[in-house]
PDB file of C-alpha atoms in Angstrom:
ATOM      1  CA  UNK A 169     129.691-109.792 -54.896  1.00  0.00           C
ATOM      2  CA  UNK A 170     131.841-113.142 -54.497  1.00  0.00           C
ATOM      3  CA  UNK A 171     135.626-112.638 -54.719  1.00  0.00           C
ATOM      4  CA  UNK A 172     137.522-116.109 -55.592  1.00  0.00           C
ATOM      5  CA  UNK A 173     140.318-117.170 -54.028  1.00  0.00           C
ATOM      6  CA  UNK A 174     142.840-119.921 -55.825  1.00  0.00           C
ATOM      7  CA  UNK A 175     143.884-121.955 -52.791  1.00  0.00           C
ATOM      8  CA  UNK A 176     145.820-124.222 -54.835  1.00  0.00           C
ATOM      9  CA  UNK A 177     149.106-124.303 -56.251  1.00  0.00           C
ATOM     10  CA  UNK A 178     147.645-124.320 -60.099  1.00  0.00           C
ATOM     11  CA  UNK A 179     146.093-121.390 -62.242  1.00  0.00           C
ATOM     12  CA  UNK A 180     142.362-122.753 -62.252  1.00  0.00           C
ATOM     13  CA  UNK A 181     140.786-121.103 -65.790  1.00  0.00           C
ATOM     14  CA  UNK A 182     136.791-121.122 -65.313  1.00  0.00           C
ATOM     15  CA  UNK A 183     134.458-120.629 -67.738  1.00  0.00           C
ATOM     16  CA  UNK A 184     133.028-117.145 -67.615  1.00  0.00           C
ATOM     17  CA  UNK A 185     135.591-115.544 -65.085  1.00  0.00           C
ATOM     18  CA  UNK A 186     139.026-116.427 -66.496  1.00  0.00           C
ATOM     19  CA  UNK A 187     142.408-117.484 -65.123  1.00  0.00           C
ATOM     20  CA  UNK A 188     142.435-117.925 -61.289  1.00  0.00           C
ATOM     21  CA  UNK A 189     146.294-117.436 -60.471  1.00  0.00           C
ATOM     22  CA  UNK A 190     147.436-119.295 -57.049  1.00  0.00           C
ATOM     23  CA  UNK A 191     147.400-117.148 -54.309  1.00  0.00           C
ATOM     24  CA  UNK A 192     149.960-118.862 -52.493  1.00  0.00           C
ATOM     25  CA  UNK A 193     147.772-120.161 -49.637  1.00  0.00           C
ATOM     26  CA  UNK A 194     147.624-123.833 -49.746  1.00  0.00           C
ATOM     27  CA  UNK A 195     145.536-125.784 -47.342  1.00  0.00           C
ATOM     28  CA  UNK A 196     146.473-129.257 -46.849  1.00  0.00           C
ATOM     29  CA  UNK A 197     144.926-132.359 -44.931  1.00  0.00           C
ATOM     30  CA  UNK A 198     147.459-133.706 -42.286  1.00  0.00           C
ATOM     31  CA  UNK A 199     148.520-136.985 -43.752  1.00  0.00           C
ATOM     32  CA  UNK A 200     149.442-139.875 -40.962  1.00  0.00           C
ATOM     33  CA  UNK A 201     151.549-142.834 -42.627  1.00  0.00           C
ATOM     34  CA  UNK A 202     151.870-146.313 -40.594  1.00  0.00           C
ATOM     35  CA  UNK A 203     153.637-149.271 -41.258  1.00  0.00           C
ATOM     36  CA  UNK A 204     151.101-152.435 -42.623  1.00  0.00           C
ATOM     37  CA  UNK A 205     150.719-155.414 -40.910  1.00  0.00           C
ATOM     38  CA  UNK A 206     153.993-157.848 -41.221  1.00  0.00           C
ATOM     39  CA  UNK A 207     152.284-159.622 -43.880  1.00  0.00           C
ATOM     40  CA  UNK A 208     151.846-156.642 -45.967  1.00  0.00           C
ATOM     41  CA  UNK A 209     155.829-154.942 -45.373  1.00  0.00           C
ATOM     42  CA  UNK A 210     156.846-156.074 -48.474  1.00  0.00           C
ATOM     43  CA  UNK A 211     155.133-156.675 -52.138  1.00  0.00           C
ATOM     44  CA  UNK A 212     157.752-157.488 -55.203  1.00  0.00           C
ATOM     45  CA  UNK A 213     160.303-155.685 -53.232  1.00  0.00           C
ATOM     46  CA  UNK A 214     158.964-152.823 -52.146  1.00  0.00           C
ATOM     47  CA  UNK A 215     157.696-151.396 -48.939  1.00  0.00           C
ATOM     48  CA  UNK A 216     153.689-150.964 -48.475  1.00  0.00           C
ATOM     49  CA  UNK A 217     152.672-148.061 -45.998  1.00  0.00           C
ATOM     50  CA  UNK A 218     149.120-147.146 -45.221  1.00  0.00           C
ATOM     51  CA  UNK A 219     148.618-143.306 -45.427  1.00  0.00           C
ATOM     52  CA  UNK A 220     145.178-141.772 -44.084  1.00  0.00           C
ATOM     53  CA  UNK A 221     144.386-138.208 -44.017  1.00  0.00           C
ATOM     54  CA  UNK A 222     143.118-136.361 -41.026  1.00  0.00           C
ATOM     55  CA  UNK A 223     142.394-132.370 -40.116  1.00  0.00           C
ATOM     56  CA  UNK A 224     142.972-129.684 -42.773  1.00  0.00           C
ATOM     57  CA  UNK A 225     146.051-127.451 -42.331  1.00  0.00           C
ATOM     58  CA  UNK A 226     146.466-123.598 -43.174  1.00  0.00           C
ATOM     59  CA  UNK A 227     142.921-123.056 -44.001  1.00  0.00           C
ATOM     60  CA  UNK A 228     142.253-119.245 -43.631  1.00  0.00           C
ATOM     61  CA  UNK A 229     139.319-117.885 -41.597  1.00  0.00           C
ATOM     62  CA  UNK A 230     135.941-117.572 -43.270  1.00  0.00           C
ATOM     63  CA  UNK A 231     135.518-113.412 -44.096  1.00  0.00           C
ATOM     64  CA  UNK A 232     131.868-112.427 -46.120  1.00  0.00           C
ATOM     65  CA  UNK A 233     132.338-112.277 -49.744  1.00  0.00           C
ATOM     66  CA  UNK A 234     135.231-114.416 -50.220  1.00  0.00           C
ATOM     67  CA  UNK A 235     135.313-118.000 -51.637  1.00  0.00           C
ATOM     68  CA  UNK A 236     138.348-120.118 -51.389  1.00  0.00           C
ATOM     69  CA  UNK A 237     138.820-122.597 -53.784  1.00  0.00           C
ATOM     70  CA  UNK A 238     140.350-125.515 -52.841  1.00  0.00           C
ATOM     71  CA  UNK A 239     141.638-129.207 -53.896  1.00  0.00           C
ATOM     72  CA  UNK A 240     138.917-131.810 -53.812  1.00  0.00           C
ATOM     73  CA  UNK A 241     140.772-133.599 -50.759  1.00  0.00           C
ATOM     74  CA  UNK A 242     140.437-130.929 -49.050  1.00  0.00           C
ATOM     75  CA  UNK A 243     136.486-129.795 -49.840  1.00  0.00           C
ATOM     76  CA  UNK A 244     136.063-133.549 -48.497  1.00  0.00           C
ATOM     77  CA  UNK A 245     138.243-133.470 -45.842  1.00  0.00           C
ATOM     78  CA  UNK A 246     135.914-130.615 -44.505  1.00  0.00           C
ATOM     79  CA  UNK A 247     133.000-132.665 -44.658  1.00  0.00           C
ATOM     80  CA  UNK A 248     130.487-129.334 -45.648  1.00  0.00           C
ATOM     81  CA  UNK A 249     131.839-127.476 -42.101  1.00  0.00           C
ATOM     82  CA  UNK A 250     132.953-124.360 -44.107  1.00  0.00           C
ATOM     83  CA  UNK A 251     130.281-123.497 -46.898  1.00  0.00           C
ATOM     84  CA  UNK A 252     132.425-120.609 -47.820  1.00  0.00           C
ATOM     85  CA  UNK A 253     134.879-123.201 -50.048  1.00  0.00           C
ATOM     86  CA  UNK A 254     134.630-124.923 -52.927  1.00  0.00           C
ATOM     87  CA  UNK A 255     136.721-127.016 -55.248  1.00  0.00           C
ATOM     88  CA  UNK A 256     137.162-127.275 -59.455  1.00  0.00           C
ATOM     89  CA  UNK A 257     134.367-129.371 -60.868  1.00  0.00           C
ATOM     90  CA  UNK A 258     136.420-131.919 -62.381  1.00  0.00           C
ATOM     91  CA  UNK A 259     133.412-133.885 -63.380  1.00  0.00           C
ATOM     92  CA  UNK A 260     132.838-135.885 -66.867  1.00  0.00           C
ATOM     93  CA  UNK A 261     131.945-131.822 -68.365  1.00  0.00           C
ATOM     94  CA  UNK A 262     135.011-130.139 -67.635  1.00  0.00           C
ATOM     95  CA  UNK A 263     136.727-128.178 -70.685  1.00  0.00           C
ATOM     96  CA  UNK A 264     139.582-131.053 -71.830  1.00  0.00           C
ATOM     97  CA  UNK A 265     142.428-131.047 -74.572  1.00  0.00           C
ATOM     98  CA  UNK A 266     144.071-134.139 -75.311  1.00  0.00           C
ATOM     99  CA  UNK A 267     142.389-135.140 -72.346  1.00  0.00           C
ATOM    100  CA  UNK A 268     144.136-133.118 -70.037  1.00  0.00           C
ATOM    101  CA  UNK A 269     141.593-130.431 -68.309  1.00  0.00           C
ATOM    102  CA  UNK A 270     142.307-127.370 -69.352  1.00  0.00           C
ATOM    103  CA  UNK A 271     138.960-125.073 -67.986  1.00  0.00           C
ATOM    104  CA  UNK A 272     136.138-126.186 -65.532  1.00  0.00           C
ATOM    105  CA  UNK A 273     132.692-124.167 -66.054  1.00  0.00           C
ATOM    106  CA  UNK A 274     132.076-124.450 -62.364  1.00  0.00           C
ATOM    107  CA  UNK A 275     132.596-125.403 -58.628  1.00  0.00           C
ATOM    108  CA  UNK A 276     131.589-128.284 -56.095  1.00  0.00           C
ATOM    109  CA  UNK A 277     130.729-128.059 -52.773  1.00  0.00           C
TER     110      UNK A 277
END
């Protein structure tokens, strides 16, 4: 049997296995911010950075029967190298109110 764990900072409710709480584990993808060509330093005022992600951070080892859930930068960031994680499906039929998504009915990986 698959155990889920919420590698997010959000409660994630799926349909047919409830409320996910966080489990405090939060895997990130190292962000790298550089200054824009000279051209580019300032638009209206304000400063323009370009920010690109690299590796993912703080991602636990894989163990059998356990599925980490995880934010959909970081399921990309992975690029399919861990096929023990997963992220919310978002997609166009996740559960919304006020169109603000309130339950998924599955994963993407």
């Amino acid at each position: 049997m698959t155990h889920f764990v919420n590698c997010t900072p959000h409660a994630i409710t799926v349909e047919g296995l409830g409320t996910l709480p966080p489990s405090g584990i939060i895997p990130r993808c190292a962000t790298v911010r550089q200054e824009v060509d000279a051209s580019w330093d300032v638009i209206a005022n304000v400063r323009i950075v370009r920010q690109t992600f690299g590796e993912v951070q703080g991602l636990p080892e894989a163990t059998p029967g356990i599925m980490l859930i995880v934010s959909g930068m970081v399921l990309g960031a992975l690029n399919g190298s861990r096929p023990d994680v997963c992220a919310p499906d978002t997609g166009a039929d996740a559960i919304r109110e006020n169109g603000q998504i309130v339950a998924v009915r599955g994963f993407v990986v």
